[in-house]
Amino acid sequence: MYHQSKLSNVGNSIFSVMSTLANTHNAMNLAQGFPDFKSDQKLIDAVSNAMNSGYNQYAPMQGHLGLRHAISKKYELLYNSSYNPENEITVTAGATQAIFTIISAFIRPNDEVIIFKPAYDCYQPAIELNGGKSIAIQLKAPNYTIDWNTVAQSINSNTKMIIVNTPHNPSGTVLSKADMLKLQKLTNETDIVVLSDEVYEHIIFDGEQHQSVCRFKNLKERSFITASFGKTFHNTGWKIGYCCAPKTLMDVFRNVHQFNVFSVHHPSQKGLSDYMEEPNHYLNLPEFYQEKRNLFLELIKDSRFKFTPSKGTYFQVLDYSDITLEHDVDFAKRLTIEHGIASIPLSVFNDNNLDEHVLRFCFAKTNDTLKKAAELLNSI
């Protein structure tokens, strides 16, 4: 008997499509967001030591207590904001699982969720699987700024959640303090839950400060933060993340989390806990990635691509409209097949697949990889 998927309108993700194409044509993969360099050996040794020390059975459902304490200390150090490690922090199987669980815990049929497009591709399917409705607000290249008047007009009695992402994947922009104050004002005295995807919080450039929702008292009271160790410590394959929220929200989250994942890889949590005792392991990340961004942009400054330097994340958007007006998906595929370099077309993240002739490239790569990528881009 044929059973139709609840996501029958969703095909393979663009990440799978472009990575498969890159592998097939032996192309350089600057599409999917993963580093091509290894994690710090100290972190790898810390996880190995945890395995050898017996941390091989189930971790607590909430996460390894030492790691939750380390996360709590980080928020106090960076944002002068506190989350109780006992009941306001939960370790998850990556940020995507945290996002899916938050949406599952709060969104019921016909609830509306405001998302900003281009949006990372896990938000909308999770909303629809739970019977909710995505209300998309399109951000326009090259600045991708939020029109808060449009947001205000989109809020109604069915609005249950607003999802924000800063630093923003795929555009590389960041939300300002003024943006967060407007979000706080719009949601005050409502029942709206804010889901703040902050997985790139440590990858922010040009002296900008990450404007976490936890910096804003009233906003923090209604917000979840989702975060990723994979993005922070160059080990996306470990799939370890976490989320933070006030106890009243976290209780609802854990009620679902305990049944869809329960707990995640224990020795990784113990190793991360030990590794985070040295704050410089995350405090040095902005400088590390800004050097890579600057190198990449310097190398391609004479190419036919146009760009606004990324403000955060390890992605750079390039405008190719001086080269061709092909649809971005077609051009991305042609670049992979004919020129040996894979990227991500942004139209797949946009409302109604709006094509603004831009592609996203990952610069979380070795300097040698970036130099080779620049040679390919300069030849187009």
CSV table of C-alpha atoms in Angstrom, one decimal:
chain,number,residue,atom,x,y,z
A,1,MET,CA,0.0,0.0,0.0
A,2,TYR,CA,1.2,3.5,-0.9
A,3,HIS,CA,1.5,5.9,2.0
A,4,GLN,CA,2.1,9.6,1.2
A,5,SER,CA,4.8,11.4,3.2
A,6,LYS,CA,3.7,14.2,5.4
A,7,LEU,CA,6.5,16.1,3.6
A,8,SER,CA,5.6,15.0,0.1
A,9,ASN,CA,6.4,18.4,-1.3
A,10,VAL,CA,10.0,18.3,0.0
A,11,GLY,CA,12.7,16.7,-2.1
A,12,ASN,CA,16.3,16.1,-1.2
A,13,SER,CA,18.0,19.0,0.5
A,14,ILE,CA,20.1,21.3,-1.6
A,15,PHE,CA,23.1,20.3,0.6
A,16,SER,CA,22.7,16.6,-0.5
A,17,VAL,CA,22.2,17.6,-4.1
A,18,MET,CA,25.3,19.8,-4.3
A,19,SER,CA,27.6,17.6,-2.3
A,20,THR,CA,26.6,14.6,-4.4
A,21,LEU,CA,27.3,16.6,-7.5
A,22,ALA,CA,30.7,17.7,-6.1
A,23,ASN,CA,31.6,14.1,-5.3
A,24,THR,CA,30.5,12.9,-8.8
A,25,HIS,CA,32.5,15.5,-10.6
A,26,ASN,CA,35.5,15.6,-8.1
A,27,ALA,CA,34.8,19.3,-7.5
A,28,MET,CA,36.0,21.4,-4.6
A,29,ASN,CA,33.1,21.4,-2.1
A,30,LEU,CA,32.5,24.9,-0.7
A,31,ALA,CA,28.8,24.1,-0.6
A,32,GLN,CA,28.1,22.3,2.7
A,33,GLY,CA,29.2,24.1,5.8
A,34,PHE,CA,31.9,22.0,7.2
A,35,PRO,CA,35.6,22.7,7.8
A,36,ASP,CA,38.3,20.7,5.9
A,37,PHE,CA,40.7,20.9,8.9
A,38,LYS,CA,40.6,18.9,12.1
A,39,SER,CA,39.5,19.8,15.6
A,40,ASP,CA,42.1,20.8,18.2
A,41,GLN,CA,44.0,17.6,19.2
A,42,LYS,CA,43.5,18.6,22.8
A,43,LEU,CA,39.7,18.2,22.3
A,44,ILE,CA,40.1,14.9,20.5
A,45,ASP,CA,42.3,13.7,23.4
A,46,ALA,CA,39.8,14.9,26.0
A,47,VAL,CA,37.1,12.8,24.3
A,48,SER,CA,39.4,9.8,24.0
A,49,ASN,CA,40.3,10.1,27.7
A,50,ALA,CA,36.6,10.2,28.6
A,51,MET,CA,36.0,7.0,26.7
A,52,ASN,CA,39.0,5.4,28.4
A,53,SER,CA,37.8,6.7,31.8
A,54,GLY,CA,34.4,4.9,31.5
A,55,TYR,CA,32.0,7.6,30.2
A,56,ASN,CA,30.4,5.1,27.8
A,57,GLN,CA,26.9,4.6,29.1
A,58,TYR,CA,23.9,6.9,28.9
A,59,ALA,CA,24.5,10.5,29.8
A,60,PRO,CA,21.8,12.2,31.9
A,61,MET,CA,18.8,13.2,29.8
A,62,GLN,CA,19.6,16.9,30.4
A,63,GLY,CA,23.2,16.4,29.5
A,64,HIS,CA,26.5,15.9,31.3
A,65,LEU,CA,26.4,18.1,34.4
A,66,GLY,CA,29.9,19.4,34.0
A,67,LEU,CA,29.2,20.5,30.4
A,68,ARG,CA,26.0,22.3,31.5
A,69,HIS,CA,28.1,24.1,34.1
A,70,ALA,CA,30.7,25.0,31.4
A,71,ILE,CA,27.9,26.4,29.1
A,72,SER,CA,26.4,28.4,32.0
A,73,LYS,CA,29.8,30.0,32.8
A,74,LYS,CA,30.2,30.9,29.1
A,75,TYR,CA,27.0,32.9,29.1
A,76,GLU,CA,28.0,34.7,32.2
A,77,LEU,CA,31.4,35.5,30.7
A,78,LEU,CA,30.2,36.6,27.3
A,79,TYR,CA,26.8,38.2,27.9
A,80,ASN,CA,26.6,38.7,31.7
A,81,SER,CA,23.5,36.5,31.6
A,82,SER,CA,22.9,33.4,33.6
A,83,TYR,CA,21.2,30.1,32.9
A,84,ASN,CA,20.8,27.5,35.7
A,85,PRO,CA,22.7,24.4,34.6
A,86,GLU,CA,20.2,22.2,36.5
A,87,ASN,CA,17.0,23.2,34.7
A,88,GLU,CA,17.7,25.8,32.0
A,89,ILE,CA,20.3,24.1,29.8
A,90,THR,CA,19.9,20.8,27.8
A,91,VAL,CA,22.5,19.1,25.7
A,92,THR,CA,21.1,18.0,22.3
A,93,ALA,CA,22.1,15.9,19.2
A,94,GLY,CA,23.1,19.1,17.4
A,95,ALA,CA,21.3,22.4,17.1
A,96,THR,CA,18.9,20.9,14.4
A,97,GLN,CA,17.5,18.4,16.9
A,98,ALA,CA,17.1,21.2,19.4
A,99,ILE,CA,15.2,23.3,16.8
A,100,PHE,CA,13.0,20.4,15.8
A,101,THR,CA,12.2,19.6,19.5
A,102,ILE,CA,11.3,23.2,20.4
A,103,ILE,CA,8.9,23.4,17.4
A,104,SER,CA,7.4,20.0,18.3
A,105,ALA,CA,6.9,21.0,21.9
A,106,PHE,CA,5.1,24.2,21.2
A,107,ILE,CA,3.5,24.2,17.7
A,108,ARG,CA,0.0,22.8,17.3
A,109,PRO,CA,-2.2,22.6,14.1
A,110,ASN,CA,-2.9,26.0,12.7
A,111,ASP,CA,-0.4,27.8,14.8
A,112,GLU,CA,1.6,30.4,12.8
A,113,VAL,CA,5.4,30.7,13.0
A,114,ILE,CA,7.2,33.8,11.5
A,115,ILE,CA,10.4,32.9,9.7
A,116,PHE,CA,12.8,35.2,7.8
A,117,LYS,CA,13.9,34.1,4.4
A,118,PRO,CA,16.4,33.1,3.2
A,119,ALA,CA,16.0,30.7,6.0
A,120,TYR,CA,18.0,27.6,7.0
A,121,ASP,CA,16.1,24.7,5.5
A,122,CYS,CA,15.2,22.8,8.7
A,123,TYR,CA,12.7,25.4,10.1
A,124,GLN,CA,9.8,25.1,7.7
A,125,PRO,CA,9.6,21.3,7.5
A,126,ALA,CA,9.5,21.0,11.3
A,127,ILE,CA,6.7,23.6,11.5
A,128,GLU,CA,4.7,21.8,8.8
A,129,LEU,CA,5.2,18.3,10.3
A,130,ASN,CA,3.6,19.6,13.5
A,131,GLY,CA,0.6,21.1,11.6
A,132,GLY,CA,1.8,24.7,11.9
A,133,LYS,CA,1.9,27.3,9.2
A,134,SER,CA,5.1,29.2,8.2
A,135,ILE,CA,4.7,32.9,7.7
A,136,ALA,CA,7.6,33.9,5.6
A,137,ILE,CA,9.1,37.4,5.5
A,138,GLN,CA,11.5,37.8,2.7
A,139,LEU,CA,14.8,39.6,3.3
A,140,LYS,CA,16.4,41.2,0.3
A,141,ALA,CA,20.0,41.1,-1.0
A,142,PRO,CA,22.5,42.5,-0.4
A,143,ASN,CA,21.7,43.8,3.1
A,144,TYR,CA,19.1,41.2,4.3
A,145,THR,CA,17.7,43.6,6.9
A,146,ILE,CA,14.4,43.0,8.7
A,147,ASP,CA,11.5,45.4,8.2
A,148,TRP,CA,10.0,45.3,11.6
A,149,ASN,CA,6.8,47.1,10.4
A,150,THR,CA,6.2,44.0,8.2
A,151,VAL,CA,6.7,41.8,11.2
A,152,ALA,CA,4.3,43.8,13.3
A,153,GLN,CA,1.6,43.5,10.5
A,154,SER,CA,2.2,39.7,10.4
A,155,ILE,CA,1.5,39.1,14.1
A,156,ASN,CA,-2.0,38.0,15.0
A,157,SER,CA,-3.8,35.8,17.5
A,158,ASN,CA,-2.5,32.7,15.7
A,159,THR,CA,1.2,33.7,16.0
A,160,LYS,CA,2.8,31.2,18.3
A,161,MET,CA,6.5,31.6,17.5
A,162,ILE,CA,9.1,33.8,15.8
A,163,ILE,CA,12.4,32.2,14.6
A,164,VAL,CA,15.4,34.5,14.3
A,165,ASN,CA,19.0,33.5,13.3
A,166,THR,CA,22.0,35.6,14.0
A,167,PRO,CA,24.7,35.5,12.7
A,168,HIS,CA,22.5,34.6,9.8
A,169,ASN,CA,23.0,31.5,7.6
A,170,PRO,CA,23.0,31.8,4.6
A,171,SER,CA,23.5,35.6,4.2
A,172,GLY,CA,26.3,36.2,6.7
A,173,THR,CA,24.6,39.2,8.2
A,174,VAL,CA,24.0,39.9,11.9
A,175,LEU,CA,21.1,41.4,13.8
A,176,SER,CA,21.8,44.6,15.7
A,177,LYS,CA,20.9,45.7,19.2
A,178,ALA,CA,18.2,47.9,17.7
A,179,ASP,CA,16.8,44.8,15.9
A,180,MET,CA,16.6,42.8,19.2
A,181,LEU,CA,15.0,45.7,21.0
A,182,LYS,CA,12.3,45.9,18.3
A,183,LEU,CA,11.8,42.1,18.6
A,184,GLN,CA,11.5,42.5,22.3
A,185,LYS,CA,9.0,45.3,22.0
A,186,LEU,CA,6.8,43.4,19.5
A,187,THR,CA,6.6,40.3,21.7
A,188,ASN,CA,6.2,41.9,25.1
A,189,GLU,CA,2.9,41.0,26.8
A,190,THR,CA,2.2,38.3,24.2
A,191,ASP,CA,2.4,34.5,24.3
A,192,ILE,CA,4.8,34.3,21.5
A,193,VAL,CA,7.9,32.1,21.9
A,194,VAL,CA,11.1,33.2,20.3
A,195,LEU,CA,13.5,30.6,18.9
A,196,SER,CA,16.9,32.2,18.4
A,197,ASP,CA,19.2,30.1,16.3
A,198,GLU,CA,22.7,31.3,17.5
A,199,VAL,CA,24.9,28.5,16.2
A,200,TYR,CA,27.5,31.0,14.8
A,201,GLU,CA,27.6,33.2,17.9
A,202,HIS,CA,31.4,32.9,18.1
A,203,ILE,CA,32.0,33.6,14.4
A,204,ILE,CA,31.4,37.3,14.1
A,205,PHE,CA,33.6,39.9,12.5
A,206,ASP,CA,34.8,43.5,12.3
A,207,GLY,CA,34.4,44.2,16.0
A,208,GLU,CA,30.7,43.5,16.0
A,209,GLN,CA,29.1,42.1,19.3
A,210,HIS,CA,26.8,39.1,19.0
A,211,GLN,CA,23.4,40.3,20.1
A,212,SER,CA,22.1,37.2,21.9
A,213,VAL,CA,18.5,37.2,23.0
A,214,CYS,CA,19.8,36.6,26.5
A,215,ARG,CA,21.2,40.2,26.7
A,216,PHE,CA,17.6,41.5,26.7
A,217,LYS,CA,15.7,40.8,30.0
A,218,ASN,CA,12.1,40.7,28.7
A,219,LEU,CA,13.1,38.9,25.5
A,220,LYS,CA,15.1,36.3,27.3
A,221,GLU,CA,12.0,35.3,29.4
A,222,ARG,CA,10.2,34.0,26.3
A,223,SER,CA,13.2,32.8,24.3
A,224,PHE,CA,15.1,29.6,23.5
A,225,ILE,CA,18.7,29.8,22.3
A,226,THR,CA,20.0,26.9,20.2
A,227,ALA,CA,23.8,26.5,19.7
A,228,SER,CA,26.3,24.1,18.2
A,229,PHE,CA,29.6,22.7,19.3
A,230,GLY,CA,30.1,21.3,15.8
A,231,LYS,CA,30.2,24.8,14.4
A,232,THR,CA,32.3,26.2,17.2
A,233,PHE,CA,35.0,23.5,17.5
A,234,HIS,CA,35.3,22.2,13.9
A,235,ASN,CA,33.6,18.8,14.4
A,236,THR,CA,30.2,18.9,12.7
A,237,GLY,CA,30.1,15.1,12.6
A,238,TRP,CA,29.9,14.8,16.3
A,239,LYS,CA,26.4,16.3,16.3
A,240,ILE,CA,26.5,17.9,19.8
A,241,GLY,CA,24.6,21.0,20.5
A,242,TYR,CA,22.5,22.5,23.3
A,243,CYS,CA,19.7,24.9,24.0
A,244,CYS,CA,19.0,27.3,26.8
A,245,ALA,CA,15.7,28.8,28.1
A,246,PRO,CA,14.0,29.8,31.3
A,247,LYS,CA,12.8,26.9,33.4
A,248,THR,CA,9.2,27.2,32.4
A,249,LEU,CA,10.0,26.8,28.7
A,250,MET,CA,12.8,24.2,29.3
A,251,ASP,CA,10.4,22.0,31.2
A,252,VAL,CA,8.1,21.8,28.1
A,253,PHE,CA,11.2,21.1,25.9
A,254,ARG,CA,12.5,18.3,28.1
A,255,ASN,CA,9.1,16.7,28.1
A,256,VAL,CA,9.5,16.0,24.4
A,257,HIS,CA,13.3,15.7,24.3
A,258,GLN,CA,13.2,12.7,26.7
A,259,PHE,CA,11.2,10.7,24.2
A,260,ASN,CA,12.7,11.7,20.8
A,261,VAL,CA,16.4,11.6,21.7
A,262,PHE,CA,16.7,11.2,25.5
A,263,SER,CA,20.5,11.7,25.7
A,264,VAL,CA,23.5,12.2,23.4
A,265,HIS,CA,27.0,10.9,23.1
A,266,HIS,CA,28.4,10.9,26.7
A,267,PRO,CA,32.2,10.9,26.1
A,268,SER,CA,32.0,13.9,23.7
A,269,GLN,CA,30.1,15.8,26.4
A,270,LYS,CA,32.7,15.0,29.0
A,271,GLY,CA,35.5,15.9,26.6
A,272,LEU,CA,33.8,19.2,25.7
A,273,SER,CA,33.3,19.9,29.4
A,274,ASP,CA,37.0,19.6,30.1
A,275,TYR,CA,38.0,21.5,27.0
A,276,MET,CA,35.8,24.5,27.8
A,277,GLU,CA,37.7,25.1,31.0
A,278,GLU,CA,39.9,27.3,28.8
A,279,PRO,CA,37.7,30.1,27.4
A,280,ASN,CA,40.2,31.1,24.7
A,281,HIS,CA,39.1,28.0,22.8
A,282,TYR,CA,36.0,29.9,21.8
A,283,LEU,CA,37.2,33.5,22.4
A,284,ASN,CA,39.8,33.3,19.6
A,285,LEU,CA,37.3,32.1,17.0
A,286,PRO,CA,36.3,35.6,15.6
A,287,GLU,CA,40.0,36.4,14.7
A,288,PHE,CA,40.6,32.9,13.3
A,289,TYR,CA,37.7,33.0,10.9
A,290,GLN,CA,38.0,36.7,10.0
A,291,GLU,CA,41.5,36.0,8.7
A,292,LYS,CA,40.0,33.3,6.5
A,293,ARG,CA,37.2,35.6,5.3
A,294,ASN,CA,39.8,38.4,4.5
A,295,LEU,CA,42.1,36.0,2.7
A,296,PHE,CA,39.2,34.6,0.5
A,297,LEU,CA,37.9,38.1,-0.4
A,298,GLU,CA,41.3,39.5,-1.1
A,299,LEU,CA,42.0,36.6,-3.4
A,300,ILE,CA,38.8,37.1,-5.4
A,301,LYS,CA,38.6,40.9,-5.4
A,302,ASP,CA,39.5,41.1,-9.1
A,303,SER,CA,37.0,38.4,-10.1
A,304,ARG,CA,33.7,39.1,-11.8
A,305,PHE,CA,31.8,38.3,-8.6
A,306,LYS,CA,30.5,41.1,-6.4
A,307,PHE,CA,30.2,40.9,-2.7
A,308,THR,CA,29.5,42.6,0.7
A,309,PRO,CA,31.9,41.1,3.2
A,310,SER,CA,30.2,38.6,5.6
A,311,LYS,CA,29.6,40.0,9.1
A,312,GLY,CA,29.4,36.5,10.7
A,313,THR,CA,29.2,32.7,10.1
A,314,TYR,CA,31.8,31.1,7.9
A,315,PHE,CA,29.8,31.8,4.7
A,316,GLN,CA,30.3,34.4,2.0
A,317,VAL,CA,27.6,35.3,-0.5
A,318,LEU,CA,28.8,36.2,-4.0
A,319,ASP,CA,26.7,38.0,-6.6
A,320,TYR,CA,27.3,36.7,-10.1
A,321,SER,CA,24.9,39.0,-12.0
A,322,ASP,CA,27.9,40.5,-14.0
A,323,ILE,CA,28.7,37.0,-15.3
A,324,THR,CA,25.3,35.5,-16.2
A,325,LEU,CA,21.6,35.8,-15.5
A,326,GLU,CA,21.2,32.1,-15.3
A,327,HIS,CA,18.9,30.8,-12.6
A,328,ASP,CA,21.1,30.3,-9.5
A,329,VAL,CA,20.5,26.6,-9.2
A,330,ASP,CA,21.5,26.1,-12.8
A,331,PHE,CA,24.6,28.2,-12.4
A,332,ALA,CA,25.6,26.5,-9.2
A,333,LYS,CA,25.4,23.1,-11.0
A,334,ARG,CA,27.3,24.4,-14.0
A,335,LEU,CA,30.0,25.8,-11.7
A,336,THR,CA,30.4,22.4,-10.1
A,337,ILE,CA,30.4,20.3,-13.3
A,338,GLU,CA,32.4,22.7,-15.6
A,339,HIS,CA,34.6,24.6,-13.2
A,340,GLY,CA,35.1,22.2,-10.4
A,341,ILE,CA,33.7,24.2,-7.5
A,342,ALA,CA,30.5,23.6,-5.6
A,343,SER,CA,28.4,26.3,-3.8
A,344,ILE,CA,24.8,26.7,-2.6
A,345,PRO,CA,22.2,28.7,-4.5
A,346,LEU,CA,20.2,31.0,-2.2
A,347,SER,CA,16.9,30.8,-4.1
A,348,VAL,CA,16.2,27.5,-2.4
A,349,PHE,CA,16.0,29.3,1.0
A,350,ASN,CA,13.8,32.1,-0.3
A,351,ASP,CA,10.1,32.7,-0.4
A,352,ASN,CA,8.7,31.4,-3.7
A,353,ASN,CA,12.3,30.5,-4.6
A,354,LEU,CA,13.2,34.2,-5.3
A,355,ASP,CA,16.3,34.2,-7.5
A,356,GLU,CA,18.6,37.2,-6.8
A,357,HIS,CA,21.6,35.7,-8.7
A,358,VAL,CA,23.7,35.0,-5.6
A,359,LEU,CA,25.6,31.9,-4.4
A,360,ARG,CA,26.9,31.0,-0.9
A,361,PHE,CA,30.4,29.7,-0.4
A,362,CYS,CA,31.9,28.2,2.8
A,363,PHE,CA,35.3,29.6,3.8
A,364,ALA,CA,35.9,27.3,6.7
A,365,LYS,CA,38.7,25.8,4.8
A,366,THR,CA,42.5,25.6,4.9
A,367,ASN,CA,44.3,28.5,3.3
A,368,ASP,CA,45.5,26.2,0.5
A,369,THR,CA,41.9,25.2,-0.2
A,370,LEU,CA,40.8,28.9,-0.3
A,371,LYS,CA,43.7,29.7,-2.7
A,372,LYS,CA,42.7,26.9,-5.1
A,373,ALA,CA,39.0,28.0,-4.8
A,374,ALA,CA,39.9,31.6,-5.7
A,375,GLU,CA,41.9,30.5,-8.8
A,376,LEU,CA,38.7,28.7,-10.0
A,377,LEU,CA,36.5,31.7,-9.3
A,378,ASN,CA,38.9,34.1,-10.9
A,379,SER,CA,38.8,32.1,-14.1
A,380,ILE,CA,35.1,32.4,-14.5
